[in-house]
PDB file of C-alpha atoms in Angstrom:
ATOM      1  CA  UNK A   1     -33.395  24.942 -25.927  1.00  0.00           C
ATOM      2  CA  UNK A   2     -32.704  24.025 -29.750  1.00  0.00           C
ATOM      3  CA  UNK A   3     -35.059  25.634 -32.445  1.00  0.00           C
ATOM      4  CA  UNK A   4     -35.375  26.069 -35.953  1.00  0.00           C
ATOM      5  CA  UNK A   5     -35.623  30.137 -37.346  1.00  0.00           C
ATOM      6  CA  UNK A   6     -36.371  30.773 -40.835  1.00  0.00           C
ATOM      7  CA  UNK A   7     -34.193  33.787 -41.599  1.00  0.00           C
ATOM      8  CA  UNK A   8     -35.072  34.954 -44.893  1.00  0.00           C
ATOM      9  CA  UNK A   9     -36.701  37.455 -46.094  1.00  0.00           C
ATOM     10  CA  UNK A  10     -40.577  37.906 -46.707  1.00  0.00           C
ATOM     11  CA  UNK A  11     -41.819  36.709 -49.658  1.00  0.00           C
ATOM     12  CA  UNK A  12     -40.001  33.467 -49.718  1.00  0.00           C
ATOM     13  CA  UNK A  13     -42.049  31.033 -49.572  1.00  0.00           C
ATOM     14  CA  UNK A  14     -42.144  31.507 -45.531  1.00  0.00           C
ATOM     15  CA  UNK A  15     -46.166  30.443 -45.201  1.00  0.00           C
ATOM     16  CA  UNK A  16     -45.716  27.269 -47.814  1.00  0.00           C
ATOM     17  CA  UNK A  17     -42.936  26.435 -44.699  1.00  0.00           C
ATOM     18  CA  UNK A  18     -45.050  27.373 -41.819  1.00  0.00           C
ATOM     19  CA  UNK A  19     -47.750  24.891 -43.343  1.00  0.00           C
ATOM     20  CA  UNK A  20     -45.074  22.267 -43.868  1.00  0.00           C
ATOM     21  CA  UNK A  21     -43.751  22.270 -40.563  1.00  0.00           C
ATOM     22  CA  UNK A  22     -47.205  22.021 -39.022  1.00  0.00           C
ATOM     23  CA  UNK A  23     -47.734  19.369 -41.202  1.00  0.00           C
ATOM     24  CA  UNK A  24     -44.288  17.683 -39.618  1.00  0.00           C
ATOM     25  CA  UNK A  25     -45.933  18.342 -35.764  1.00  0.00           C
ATOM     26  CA  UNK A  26     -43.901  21.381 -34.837  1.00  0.00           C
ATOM     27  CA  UNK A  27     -45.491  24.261 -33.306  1.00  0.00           C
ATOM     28  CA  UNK A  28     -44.753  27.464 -35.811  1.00  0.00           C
ATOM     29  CA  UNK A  29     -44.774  30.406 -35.280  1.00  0.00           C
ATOM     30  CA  UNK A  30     -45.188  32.635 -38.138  1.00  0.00           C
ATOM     31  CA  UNK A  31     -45.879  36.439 -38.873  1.00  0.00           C
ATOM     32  CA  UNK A  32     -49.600  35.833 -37.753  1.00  0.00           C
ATOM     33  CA  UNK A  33     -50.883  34.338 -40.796  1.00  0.00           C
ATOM     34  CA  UNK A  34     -54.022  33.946 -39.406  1.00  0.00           C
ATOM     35  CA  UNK A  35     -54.613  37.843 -38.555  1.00  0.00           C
ATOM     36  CA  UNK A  36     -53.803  40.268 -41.315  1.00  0.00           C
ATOM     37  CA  UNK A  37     -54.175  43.302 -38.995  1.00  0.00           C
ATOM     38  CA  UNK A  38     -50.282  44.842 -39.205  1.00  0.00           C
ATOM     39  CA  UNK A  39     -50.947  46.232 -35.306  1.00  0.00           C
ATOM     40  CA  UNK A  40     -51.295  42.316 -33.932  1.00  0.00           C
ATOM     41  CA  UNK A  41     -48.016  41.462 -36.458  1.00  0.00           C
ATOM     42  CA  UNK A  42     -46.248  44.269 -34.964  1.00  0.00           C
ATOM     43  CA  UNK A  43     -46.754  43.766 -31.168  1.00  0.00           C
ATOM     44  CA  UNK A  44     -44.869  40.210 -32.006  1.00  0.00           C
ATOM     45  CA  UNK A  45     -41.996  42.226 -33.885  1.00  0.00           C
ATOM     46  CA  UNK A  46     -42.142  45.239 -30.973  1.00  0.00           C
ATOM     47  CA  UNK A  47     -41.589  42.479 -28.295  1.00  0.00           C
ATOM     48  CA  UNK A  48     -38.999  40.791 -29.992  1.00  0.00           C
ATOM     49  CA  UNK A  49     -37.157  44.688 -30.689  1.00  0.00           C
ATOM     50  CA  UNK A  50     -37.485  45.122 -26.469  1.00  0.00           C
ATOM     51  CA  UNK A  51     -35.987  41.624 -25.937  1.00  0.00           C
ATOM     52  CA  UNK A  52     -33.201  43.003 -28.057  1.00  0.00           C
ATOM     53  CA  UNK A  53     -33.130  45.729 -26.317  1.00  0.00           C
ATOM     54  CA  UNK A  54     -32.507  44.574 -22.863  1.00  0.00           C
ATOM     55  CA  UNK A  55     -30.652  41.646 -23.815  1.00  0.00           C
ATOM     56  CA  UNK A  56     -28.056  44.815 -23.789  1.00  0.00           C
ATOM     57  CA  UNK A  57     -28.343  45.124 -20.355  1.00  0.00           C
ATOM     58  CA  UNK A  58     -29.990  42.072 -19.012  1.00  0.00           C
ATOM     59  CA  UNK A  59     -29.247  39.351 -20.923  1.00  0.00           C
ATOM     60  CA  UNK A  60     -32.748  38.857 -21.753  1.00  0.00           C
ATOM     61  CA  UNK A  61     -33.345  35.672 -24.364  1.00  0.00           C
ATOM     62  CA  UNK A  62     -34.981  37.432 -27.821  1.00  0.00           C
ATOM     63  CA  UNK A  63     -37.651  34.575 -27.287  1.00  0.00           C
ATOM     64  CA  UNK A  64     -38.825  35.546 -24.169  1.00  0.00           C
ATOM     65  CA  UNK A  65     -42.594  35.392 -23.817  1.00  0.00           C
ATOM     66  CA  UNK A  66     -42.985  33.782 -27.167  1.00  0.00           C
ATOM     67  CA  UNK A  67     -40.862  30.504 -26.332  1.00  0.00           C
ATOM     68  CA  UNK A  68     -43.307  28.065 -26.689  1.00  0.00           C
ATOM     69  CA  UNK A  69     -42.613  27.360 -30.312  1.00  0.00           C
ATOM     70  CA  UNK A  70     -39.886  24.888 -32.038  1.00  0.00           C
ATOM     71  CA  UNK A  71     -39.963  27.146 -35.404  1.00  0.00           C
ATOM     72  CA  UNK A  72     -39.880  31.017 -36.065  1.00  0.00           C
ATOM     73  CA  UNK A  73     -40.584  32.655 -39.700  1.00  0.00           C
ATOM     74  CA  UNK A  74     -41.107  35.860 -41.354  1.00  0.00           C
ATOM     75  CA  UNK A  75     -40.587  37.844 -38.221  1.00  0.00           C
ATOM     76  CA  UNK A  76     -37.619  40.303 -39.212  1.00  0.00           C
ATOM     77  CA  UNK A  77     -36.158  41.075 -35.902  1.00  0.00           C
ATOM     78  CA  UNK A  78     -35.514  37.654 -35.845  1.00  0.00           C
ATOM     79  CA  UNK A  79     -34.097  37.078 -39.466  1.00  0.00           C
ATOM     80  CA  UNK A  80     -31.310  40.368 -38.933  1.00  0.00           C
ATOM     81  CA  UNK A  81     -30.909  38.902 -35.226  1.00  0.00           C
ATOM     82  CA  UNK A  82     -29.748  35.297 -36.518  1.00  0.00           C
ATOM     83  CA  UNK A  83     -25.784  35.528 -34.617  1.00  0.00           C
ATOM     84  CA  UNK A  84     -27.340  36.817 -31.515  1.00  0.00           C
ATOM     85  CA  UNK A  85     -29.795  33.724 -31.804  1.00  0.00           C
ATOM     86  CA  UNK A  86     -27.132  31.241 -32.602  1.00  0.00           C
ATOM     87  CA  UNK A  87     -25.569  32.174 -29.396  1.00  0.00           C
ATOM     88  CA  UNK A  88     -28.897  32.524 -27.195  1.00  0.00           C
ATOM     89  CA  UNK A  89     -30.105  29.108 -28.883  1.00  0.00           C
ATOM     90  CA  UNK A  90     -27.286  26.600 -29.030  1.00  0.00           C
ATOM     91  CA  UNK A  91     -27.827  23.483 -31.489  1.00  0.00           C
ATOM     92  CA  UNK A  92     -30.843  25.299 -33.260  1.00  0.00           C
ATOM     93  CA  UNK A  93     -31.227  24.959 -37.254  1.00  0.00           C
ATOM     94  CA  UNK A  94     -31.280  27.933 -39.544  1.00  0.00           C
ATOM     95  CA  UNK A  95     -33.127  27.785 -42.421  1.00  0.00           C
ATOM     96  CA  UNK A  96     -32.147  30.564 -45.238  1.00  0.00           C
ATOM     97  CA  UNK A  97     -35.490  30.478 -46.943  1.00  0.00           C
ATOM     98  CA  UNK A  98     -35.255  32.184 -50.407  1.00  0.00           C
ATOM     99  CA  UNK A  99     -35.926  32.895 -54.140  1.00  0.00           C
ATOM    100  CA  UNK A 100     -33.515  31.954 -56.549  1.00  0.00           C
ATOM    101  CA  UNK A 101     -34.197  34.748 -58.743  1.00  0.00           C
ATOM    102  CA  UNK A 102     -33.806  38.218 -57.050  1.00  0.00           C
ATOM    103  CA  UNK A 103     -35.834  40.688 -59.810  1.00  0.00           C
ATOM    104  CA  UNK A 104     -38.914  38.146 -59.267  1.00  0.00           C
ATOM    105  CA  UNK A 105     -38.899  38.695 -55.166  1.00  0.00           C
ATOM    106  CA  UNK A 106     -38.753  42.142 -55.656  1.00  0.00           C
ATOM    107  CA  UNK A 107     -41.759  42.438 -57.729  1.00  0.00           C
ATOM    108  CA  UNK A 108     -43.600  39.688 -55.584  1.00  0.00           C
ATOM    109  CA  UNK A 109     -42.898  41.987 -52.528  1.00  0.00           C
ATOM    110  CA  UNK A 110     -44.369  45.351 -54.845  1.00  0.00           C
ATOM    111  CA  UNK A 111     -47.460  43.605 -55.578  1.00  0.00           C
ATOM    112  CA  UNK A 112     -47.465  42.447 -51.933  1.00  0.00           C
ATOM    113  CA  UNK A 113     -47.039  46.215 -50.647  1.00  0.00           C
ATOM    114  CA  UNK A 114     -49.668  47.187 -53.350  1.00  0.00           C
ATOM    115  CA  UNK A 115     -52.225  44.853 -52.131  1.00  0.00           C
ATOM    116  CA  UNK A 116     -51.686  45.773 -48.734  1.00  0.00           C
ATOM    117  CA  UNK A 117     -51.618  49.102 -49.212  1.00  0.00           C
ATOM    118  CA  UNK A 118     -55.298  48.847 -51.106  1.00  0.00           C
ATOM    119  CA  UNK A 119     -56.745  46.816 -48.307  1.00  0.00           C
ATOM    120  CA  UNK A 120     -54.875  49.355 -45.771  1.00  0.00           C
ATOM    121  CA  UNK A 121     -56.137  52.268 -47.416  1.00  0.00           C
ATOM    122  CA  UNK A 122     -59.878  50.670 -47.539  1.00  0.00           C
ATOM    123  CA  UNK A 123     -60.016  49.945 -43.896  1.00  0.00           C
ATOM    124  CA  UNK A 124     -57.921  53.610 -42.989  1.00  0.00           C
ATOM    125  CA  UNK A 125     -55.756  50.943 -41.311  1.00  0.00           C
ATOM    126  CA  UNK A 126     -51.854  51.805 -43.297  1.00  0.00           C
ATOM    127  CA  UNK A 127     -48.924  50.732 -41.455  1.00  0.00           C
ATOM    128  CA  UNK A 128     -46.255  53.481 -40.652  1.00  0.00           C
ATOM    129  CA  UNK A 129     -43.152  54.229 -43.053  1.00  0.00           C
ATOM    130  CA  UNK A 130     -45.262  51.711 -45.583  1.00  0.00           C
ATOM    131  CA  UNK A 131     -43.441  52.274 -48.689  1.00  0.00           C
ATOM    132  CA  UNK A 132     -42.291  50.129 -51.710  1.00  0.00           C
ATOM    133  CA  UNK A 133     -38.154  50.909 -52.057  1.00  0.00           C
ATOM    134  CA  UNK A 134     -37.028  48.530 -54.538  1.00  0.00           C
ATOM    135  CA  UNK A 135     -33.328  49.798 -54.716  1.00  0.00           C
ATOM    136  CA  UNK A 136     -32.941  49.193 -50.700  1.00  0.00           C
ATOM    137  CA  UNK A 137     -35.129  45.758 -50.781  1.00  0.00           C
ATOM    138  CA  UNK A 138     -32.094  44.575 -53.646  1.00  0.00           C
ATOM    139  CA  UNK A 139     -29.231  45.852 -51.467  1.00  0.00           C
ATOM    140  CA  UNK A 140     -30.732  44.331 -48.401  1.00  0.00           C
ATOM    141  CA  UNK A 141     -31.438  41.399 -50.084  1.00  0.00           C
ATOM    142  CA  UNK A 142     -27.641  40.595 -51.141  1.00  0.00           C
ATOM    143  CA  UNK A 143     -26.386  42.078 -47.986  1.00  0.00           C
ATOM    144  CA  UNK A 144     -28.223  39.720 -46.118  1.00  0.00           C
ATOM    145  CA  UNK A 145     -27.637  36.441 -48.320  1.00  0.00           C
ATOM    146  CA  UNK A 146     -24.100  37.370 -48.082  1.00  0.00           C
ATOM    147  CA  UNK A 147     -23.884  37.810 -44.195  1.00  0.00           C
ATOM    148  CA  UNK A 148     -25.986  34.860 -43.441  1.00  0.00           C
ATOM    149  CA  UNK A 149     -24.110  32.146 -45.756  1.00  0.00           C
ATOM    150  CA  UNK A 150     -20.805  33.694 -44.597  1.00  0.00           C
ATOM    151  CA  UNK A 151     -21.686  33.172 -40.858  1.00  0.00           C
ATOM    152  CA  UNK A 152     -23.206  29.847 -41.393  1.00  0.00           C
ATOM    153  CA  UNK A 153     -20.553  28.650 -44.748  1.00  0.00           C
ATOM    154  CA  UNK A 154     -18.908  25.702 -42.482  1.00  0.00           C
ATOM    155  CA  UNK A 155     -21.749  24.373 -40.693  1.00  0.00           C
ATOM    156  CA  UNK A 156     -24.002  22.264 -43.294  1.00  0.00           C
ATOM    157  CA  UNK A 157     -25.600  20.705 -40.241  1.00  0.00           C
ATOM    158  CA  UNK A 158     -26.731  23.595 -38.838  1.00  0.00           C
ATOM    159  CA  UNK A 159     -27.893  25.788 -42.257  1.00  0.00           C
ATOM    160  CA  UNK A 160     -30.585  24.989 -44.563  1.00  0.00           C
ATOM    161  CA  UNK A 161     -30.751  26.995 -47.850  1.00  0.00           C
ATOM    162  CA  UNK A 162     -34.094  26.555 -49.561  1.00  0.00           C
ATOM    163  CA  UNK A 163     -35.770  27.765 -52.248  1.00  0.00           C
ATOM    164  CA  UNK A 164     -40.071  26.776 -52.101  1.00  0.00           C
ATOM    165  CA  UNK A 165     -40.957  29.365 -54.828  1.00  0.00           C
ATOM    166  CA  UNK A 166     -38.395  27.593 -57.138  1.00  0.00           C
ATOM    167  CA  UNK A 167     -39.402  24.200 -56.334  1.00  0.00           C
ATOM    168  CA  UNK A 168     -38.259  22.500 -52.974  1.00  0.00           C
ATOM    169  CA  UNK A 169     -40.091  20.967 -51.148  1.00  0.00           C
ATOM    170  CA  UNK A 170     -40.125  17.793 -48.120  1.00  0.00           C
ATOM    171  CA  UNK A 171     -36.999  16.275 -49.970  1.00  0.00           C
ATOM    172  CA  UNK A 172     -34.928  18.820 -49.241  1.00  0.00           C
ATOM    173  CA  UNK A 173     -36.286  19.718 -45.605  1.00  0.00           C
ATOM    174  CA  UNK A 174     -36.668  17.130 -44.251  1.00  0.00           C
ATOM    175  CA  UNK A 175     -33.295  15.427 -44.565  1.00  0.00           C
ATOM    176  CA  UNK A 176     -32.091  18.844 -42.954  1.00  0.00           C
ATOM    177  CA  UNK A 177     -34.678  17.948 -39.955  1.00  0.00           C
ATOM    178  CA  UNK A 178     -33.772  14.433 -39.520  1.00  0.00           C
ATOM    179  CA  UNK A 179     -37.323  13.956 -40.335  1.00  0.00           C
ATOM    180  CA  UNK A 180     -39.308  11.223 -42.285  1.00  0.00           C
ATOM    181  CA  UNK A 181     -40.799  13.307 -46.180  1.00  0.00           C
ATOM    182  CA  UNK A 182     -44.769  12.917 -45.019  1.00  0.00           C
ATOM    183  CA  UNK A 183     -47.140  11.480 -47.659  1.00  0.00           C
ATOM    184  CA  UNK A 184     -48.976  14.539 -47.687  1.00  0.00           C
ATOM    185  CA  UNK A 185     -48.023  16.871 -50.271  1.00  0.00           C
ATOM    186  CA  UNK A 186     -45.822  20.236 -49.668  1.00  0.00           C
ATOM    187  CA  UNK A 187     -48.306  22.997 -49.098  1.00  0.00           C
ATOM    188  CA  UNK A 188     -48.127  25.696 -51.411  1.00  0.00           C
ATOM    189  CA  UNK A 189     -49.470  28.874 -49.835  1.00  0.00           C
ATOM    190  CA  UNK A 190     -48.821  32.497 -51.378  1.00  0.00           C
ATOM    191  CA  UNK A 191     -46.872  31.569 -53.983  1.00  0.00           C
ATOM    192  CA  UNK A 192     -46.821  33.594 -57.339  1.00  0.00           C
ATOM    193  CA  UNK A 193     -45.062  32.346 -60.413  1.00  0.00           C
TER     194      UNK A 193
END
């Protein structure tokens, strides 16, 4: 069955698109917005890492037990998985969702650690190997960009790259979607100047 995974990285305007797509009527699936505990985030991310896993020897789909969803974002099993999904997935959309200006995610996703960290800390609640590692975030950042629009360079109808920090919004979704641009105005969730 066709779906649409957001494959960028965190901190890219991901819940601004999980907001928009509920707006459009799909059924998102997002790094639990809702529930800021890391444990609930990471049973999603461990049971995608054992569907990877056994797809090794069982051909398991990555979206098994959490099919029941048209779109996938911020969940970074899936983002590095995006070839194996393509293949799993056939006729699904992937959207690249990202921030034109590299320095700026980098210190969106430091203040990001650092408030997590303080609320983590608070609550004796920190999240293992929680560390802010701003020369590996840049190389992962390009190394990923670079992979992903490589894989995806001569299929416009299947790759999206967008950009909701910098400024797009329905009118350049939508058109990917095959979707009507709703009257209701692009949410705007988490995003930092």
């Amino acid at each position: 069955m066709a779906k649409i995974f957001c494959i960028g990285l965190n901190k890219t305007g991901s819940t601004s698109l999980h907001q928009a797509f509920g707006q459009l009527g799909f059924r998102s699936l997002h790094w639990a917005p809702e529930n800021r505990d890391w444990r609930i985030r990471k049973r999603t991310a461990d049971r995608i890492a054992d569907n990877i896993r056994h797809f090794k020897d069982h051909d398991v789909p990555l979206l098994t037990l959490i099919e029941d969803y048209d779109v996938y974002s911020d969940i970074g099993p899936l983002a590095a998985s995006y070839q194996l999904l393509d293949k799993q997935y056939p006729g699904s959309k992937f959207i690249l969702n990202t921030r034109s200006n590299v320095d700026a995610w980098i210190e969106s996703r430091r203040k990001h650690f650092a408030k997590v960290s303080r609320l983590a800390v608070e609550t004796d609640d920190l999240p293992p190997n929680w560390s802010v590692e701003e020369d590996r975030w840049r190389k992962y950042w390009f190394d990923h960009h670079a992979s992903v629009t490589e894989y995806f360079e001569d299929r416009p109808d299947d790759f999206l790259i967008i950009d909701v920090p910098g400024g797009d919004e329905y009118d350049v979704l939508c058109p990917f979607l095959g979707v009507g641009i709703p009257s209701t105005p692009f949410p705007k969730r988490n995003i930092s100047a």
